XYZ file of N, CA and C in Angstrom:
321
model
N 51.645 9.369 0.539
C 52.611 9.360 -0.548
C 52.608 8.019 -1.283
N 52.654 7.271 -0.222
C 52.877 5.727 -0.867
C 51.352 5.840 -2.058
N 50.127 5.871 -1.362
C 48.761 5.906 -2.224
C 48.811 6.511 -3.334
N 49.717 7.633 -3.838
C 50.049 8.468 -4.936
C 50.621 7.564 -5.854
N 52.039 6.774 -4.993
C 52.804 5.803 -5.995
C 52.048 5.123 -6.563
N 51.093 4.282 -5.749
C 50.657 3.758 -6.496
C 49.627 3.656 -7.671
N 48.783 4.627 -7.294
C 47.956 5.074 -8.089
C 49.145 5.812 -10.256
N 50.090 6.317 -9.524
C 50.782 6.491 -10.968
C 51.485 5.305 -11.239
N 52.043 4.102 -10.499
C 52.530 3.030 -11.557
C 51.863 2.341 -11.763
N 49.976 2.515 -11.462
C 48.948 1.730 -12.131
C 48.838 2.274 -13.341
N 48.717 3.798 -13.429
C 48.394 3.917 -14.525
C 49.282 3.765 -15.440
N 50.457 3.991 -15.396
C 51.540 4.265 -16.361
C 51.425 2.472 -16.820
N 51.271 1.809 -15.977
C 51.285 0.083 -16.481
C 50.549 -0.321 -17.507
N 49.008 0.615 -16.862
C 48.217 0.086 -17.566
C 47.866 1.100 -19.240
N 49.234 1.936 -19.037
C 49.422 3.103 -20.326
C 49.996 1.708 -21.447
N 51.023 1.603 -20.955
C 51.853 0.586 -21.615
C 51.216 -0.436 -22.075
N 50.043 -1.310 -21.253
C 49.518 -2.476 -21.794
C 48.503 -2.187 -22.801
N 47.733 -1.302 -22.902
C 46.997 -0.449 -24.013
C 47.453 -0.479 -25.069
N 48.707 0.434 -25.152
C 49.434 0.846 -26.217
C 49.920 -0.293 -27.119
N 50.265 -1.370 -26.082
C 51.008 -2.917 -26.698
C 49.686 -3.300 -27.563
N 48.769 -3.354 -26.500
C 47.709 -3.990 -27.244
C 47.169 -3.356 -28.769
N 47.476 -2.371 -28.761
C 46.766 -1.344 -30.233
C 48.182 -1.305 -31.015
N 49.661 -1.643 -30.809
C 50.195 -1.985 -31.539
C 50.458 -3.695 -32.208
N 50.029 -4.551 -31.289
C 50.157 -5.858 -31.786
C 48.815 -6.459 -31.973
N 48.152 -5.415 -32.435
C 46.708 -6.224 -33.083
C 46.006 -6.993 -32.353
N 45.720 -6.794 -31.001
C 44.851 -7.586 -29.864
C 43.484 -7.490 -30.388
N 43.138 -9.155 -30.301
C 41.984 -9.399 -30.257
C 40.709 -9.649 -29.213
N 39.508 -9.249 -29.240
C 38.767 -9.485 -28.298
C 39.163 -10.807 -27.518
N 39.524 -11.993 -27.891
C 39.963 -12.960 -26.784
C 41.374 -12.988 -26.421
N 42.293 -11.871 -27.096
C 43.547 -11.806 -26.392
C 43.364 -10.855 -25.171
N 43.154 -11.687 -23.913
C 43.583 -11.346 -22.745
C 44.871 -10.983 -22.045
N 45.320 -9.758 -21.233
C 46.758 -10.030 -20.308
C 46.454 -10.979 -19.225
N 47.332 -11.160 -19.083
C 47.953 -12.391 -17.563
C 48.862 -12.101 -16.771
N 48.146 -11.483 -15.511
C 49.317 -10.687 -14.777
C 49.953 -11.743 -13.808
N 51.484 -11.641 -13.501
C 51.899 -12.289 -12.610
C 53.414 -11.569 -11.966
N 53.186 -11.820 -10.664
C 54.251 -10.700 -9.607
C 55.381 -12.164 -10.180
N 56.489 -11.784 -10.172
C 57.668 -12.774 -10.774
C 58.877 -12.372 -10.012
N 59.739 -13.298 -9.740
C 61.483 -13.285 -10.017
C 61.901 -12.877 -10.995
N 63.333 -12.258 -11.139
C 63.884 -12.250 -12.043
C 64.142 -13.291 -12.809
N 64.550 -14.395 -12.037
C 63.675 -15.487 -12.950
C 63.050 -15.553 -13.785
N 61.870 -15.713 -13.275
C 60.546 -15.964 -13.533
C 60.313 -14.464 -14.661
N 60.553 -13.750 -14.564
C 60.231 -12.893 -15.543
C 61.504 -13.069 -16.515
N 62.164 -13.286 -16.622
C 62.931 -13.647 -17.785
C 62.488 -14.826 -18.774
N 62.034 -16.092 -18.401
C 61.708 -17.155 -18.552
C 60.056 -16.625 -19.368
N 59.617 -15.870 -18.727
C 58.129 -15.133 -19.417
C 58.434 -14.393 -20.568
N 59.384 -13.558 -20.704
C 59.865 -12.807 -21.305
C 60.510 -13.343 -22.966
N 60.942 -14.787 -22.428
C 61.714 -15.882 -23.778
C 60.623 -16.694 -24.252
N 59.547 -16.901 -23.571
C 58.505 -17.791 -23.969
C 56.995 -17.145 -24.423
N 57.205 -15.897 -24.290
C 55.900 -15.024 -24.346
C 56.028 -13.918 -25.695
N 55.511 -13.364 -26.091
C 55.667 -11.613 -26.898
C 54.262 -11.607 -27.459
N 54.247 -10.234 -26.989
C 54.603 -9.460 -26.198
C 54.707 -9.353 -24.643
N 55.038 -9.154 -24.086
C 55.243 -8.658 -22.463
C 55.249 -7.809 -22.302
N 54.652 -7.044 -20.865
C 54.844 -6.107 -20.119
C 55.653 -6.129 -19.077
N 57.012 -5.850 -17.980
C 57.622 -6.234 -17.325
C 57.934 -4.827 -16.420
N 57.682 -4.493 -15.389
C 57.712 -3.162 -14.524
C 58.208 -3.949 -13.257
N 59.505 -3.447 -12.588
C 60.271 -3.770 -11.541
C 60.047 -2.513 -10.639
N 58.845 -3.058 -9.337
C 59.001 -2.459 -8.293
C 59.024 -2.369 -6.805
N 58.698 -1.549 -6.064
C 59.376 -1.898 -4.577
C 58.679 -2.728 -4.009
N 58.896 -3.189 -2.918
C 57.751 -4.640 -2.418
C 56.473 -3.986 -1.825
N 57.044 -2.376 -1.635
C 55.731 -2.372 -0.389
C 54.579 -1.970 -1.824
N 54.668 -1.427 -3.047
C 54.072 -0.951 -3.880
C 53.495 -2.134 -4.820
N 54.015 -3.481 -4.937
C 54.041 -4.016 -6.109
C 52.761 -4.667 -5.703
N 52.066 -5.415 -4.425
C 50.958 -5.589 -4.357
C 49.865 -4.875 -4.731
N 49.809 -3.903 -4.147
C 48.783 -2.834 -4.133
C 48.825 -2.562 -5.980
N 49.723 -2.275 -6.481
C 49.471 -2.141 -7.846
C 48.810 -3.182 -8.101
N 49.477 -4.560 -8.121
C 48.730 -5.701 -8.915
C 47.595 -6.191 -8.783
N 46.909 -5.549 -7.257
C 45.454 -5.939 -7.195
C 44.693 -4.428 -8.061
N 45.277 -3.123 -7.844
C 44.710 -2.198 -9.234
C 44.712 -3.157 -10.269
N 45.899 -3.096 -10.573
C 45.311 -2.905 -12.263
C 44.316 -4.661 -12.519
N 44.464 -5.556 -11.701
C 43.749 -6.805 -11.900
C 42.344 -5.932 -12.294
N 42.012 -5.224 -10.851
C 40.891 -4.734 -10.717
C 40.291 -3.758 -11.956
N 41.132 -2.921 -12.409
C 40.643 -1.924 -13.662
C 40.515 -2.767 -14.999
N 41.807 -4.043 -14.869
C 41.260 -5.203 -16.021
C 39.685 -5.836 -16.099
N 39.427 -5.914 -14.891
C 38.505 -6.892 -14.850
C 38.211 -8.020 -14.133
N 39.752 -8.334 -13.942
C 39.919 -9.446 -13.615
C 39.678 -9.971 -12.046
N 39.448 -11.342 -11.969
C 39.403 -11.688 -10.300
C 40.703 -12.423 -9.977
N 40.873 -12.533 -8.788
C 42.055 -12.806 -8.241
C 42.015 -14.545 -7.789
N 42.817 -14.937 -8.260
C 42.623 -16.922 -8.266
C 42.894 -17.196 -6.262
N 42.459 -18.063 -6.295
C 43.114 -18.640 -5.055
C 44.510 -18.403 -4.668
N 45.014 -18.835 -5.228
C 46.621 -18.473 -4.799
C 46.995 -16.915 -4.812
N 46.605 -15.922 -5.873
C 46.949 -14.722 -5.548
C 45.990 -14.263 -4.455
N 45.434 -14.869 -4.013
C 44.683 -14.213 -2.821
C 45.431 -13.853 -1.867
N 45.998 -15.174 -1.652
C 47.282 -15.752 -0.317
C 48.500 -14.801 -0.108
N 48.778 -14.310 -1.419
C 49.981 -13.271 -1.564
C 49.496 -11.898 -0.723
N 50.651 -11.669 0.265
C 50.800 -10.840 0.977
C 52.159 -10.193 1.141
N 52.345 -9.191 1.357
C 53.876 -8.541 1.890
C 54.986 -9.095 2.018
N 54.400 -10.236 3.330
C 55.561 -11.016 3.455
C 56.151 -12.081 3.110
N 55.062 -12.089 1.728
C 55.245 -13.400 1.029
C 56.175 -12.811 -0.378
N 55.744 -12.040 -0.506
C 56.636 -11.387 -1.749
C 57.925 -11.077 -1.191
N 58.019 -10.432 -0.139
C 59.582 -10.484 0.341
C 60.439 -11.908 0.656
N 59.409 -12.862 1.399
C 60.041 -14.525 1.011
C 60.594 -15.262 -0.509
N 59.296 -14.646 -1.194
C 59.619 -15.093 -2.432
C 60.432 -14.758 -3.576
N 60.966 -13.190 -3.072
C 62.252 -12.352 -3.944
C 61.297 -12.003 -4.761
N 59.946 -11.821 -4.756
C 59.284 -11.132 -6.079
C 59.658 -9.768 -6.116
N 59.782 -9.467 -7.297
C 60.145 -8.145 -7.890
C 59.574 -7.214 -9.064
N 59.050 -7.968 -9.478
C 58.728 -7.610 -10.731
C 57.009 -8.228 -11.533
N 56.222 -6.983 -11.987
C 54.907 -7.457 -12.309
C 55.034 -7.477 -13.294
N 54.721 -8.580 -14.537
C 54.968 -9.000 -15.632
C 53.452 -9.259 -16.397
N 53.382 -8.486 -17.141
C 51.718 -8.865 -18.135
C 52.628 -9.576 -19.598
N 51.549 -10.693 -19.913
C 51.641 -11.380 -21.460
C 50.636 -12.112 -21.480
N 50.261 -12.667 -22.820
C 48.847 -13.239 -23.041
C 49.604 -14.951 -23.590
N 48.617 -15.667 -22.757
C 49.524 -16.989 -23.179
C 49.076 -17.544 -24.550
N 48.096 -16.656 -25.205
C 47.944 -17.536 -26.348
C 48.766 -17.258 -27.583
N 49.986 -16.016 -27.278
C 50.854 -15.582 -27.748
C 52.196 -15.886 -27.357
N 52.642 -17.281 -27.910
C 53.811 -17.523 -27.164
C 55.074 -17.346 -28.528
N 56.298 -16.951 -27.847
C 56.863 -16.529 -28.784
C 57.438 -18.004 -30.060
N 57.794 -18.026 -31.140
C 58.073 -18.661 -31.916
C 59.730 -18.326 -32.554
């Protein structure tokens, strides 16, 4: 069941980041930048960024998504998101996977 979840809030994420992208005129070097966040931390992304993507979900799901969709991006995983595990996201109150492109910061 859990493998189902996740497999649909990859896609539905990665529905949303598409769609952003073909409405705000993304360019071949506008990249997303995924990052698991606080409410915090995703608020603070949210005032300094636009567009954003921002999806709040359960701890046991929010990894496993964020290495999908890294993976269907393209993308590789830095040193530090390597380290992120289960019980680090439950230490850290992460909640929430947040996509924005930093060369789009809001004005």
């Amino acid at each position: 069941m859990q493998e189902q979840t996740v497999e649909n809030e990859t896609r539905m994420y990665l529905f949303d980041l598409m769609n952003t992208a073909k409405e705000h005129g993304f360019k071949a070097d506008d990249n997303w930048q995924l990052s698991l966040a606080t409410d915090k931390e995703r608020s603070n992304i949210q005032k300094n960024y636009h567009p954003t993507i921002a999806a709040k979900m359960f701890p046991e799901v929010l990894l496993p998504v964020f290495h999908s969709i890294k993976s269907k991006l393209h993308q590789t995983l830095n040193s530090e998101e390597q380290l992120i595990n289960t019980k680090s996201i439950s230490a850290e109150d992460l909640k929430f996977l947040v996509a924005f492109v930093p060369t789009r910061p809001r004005t």
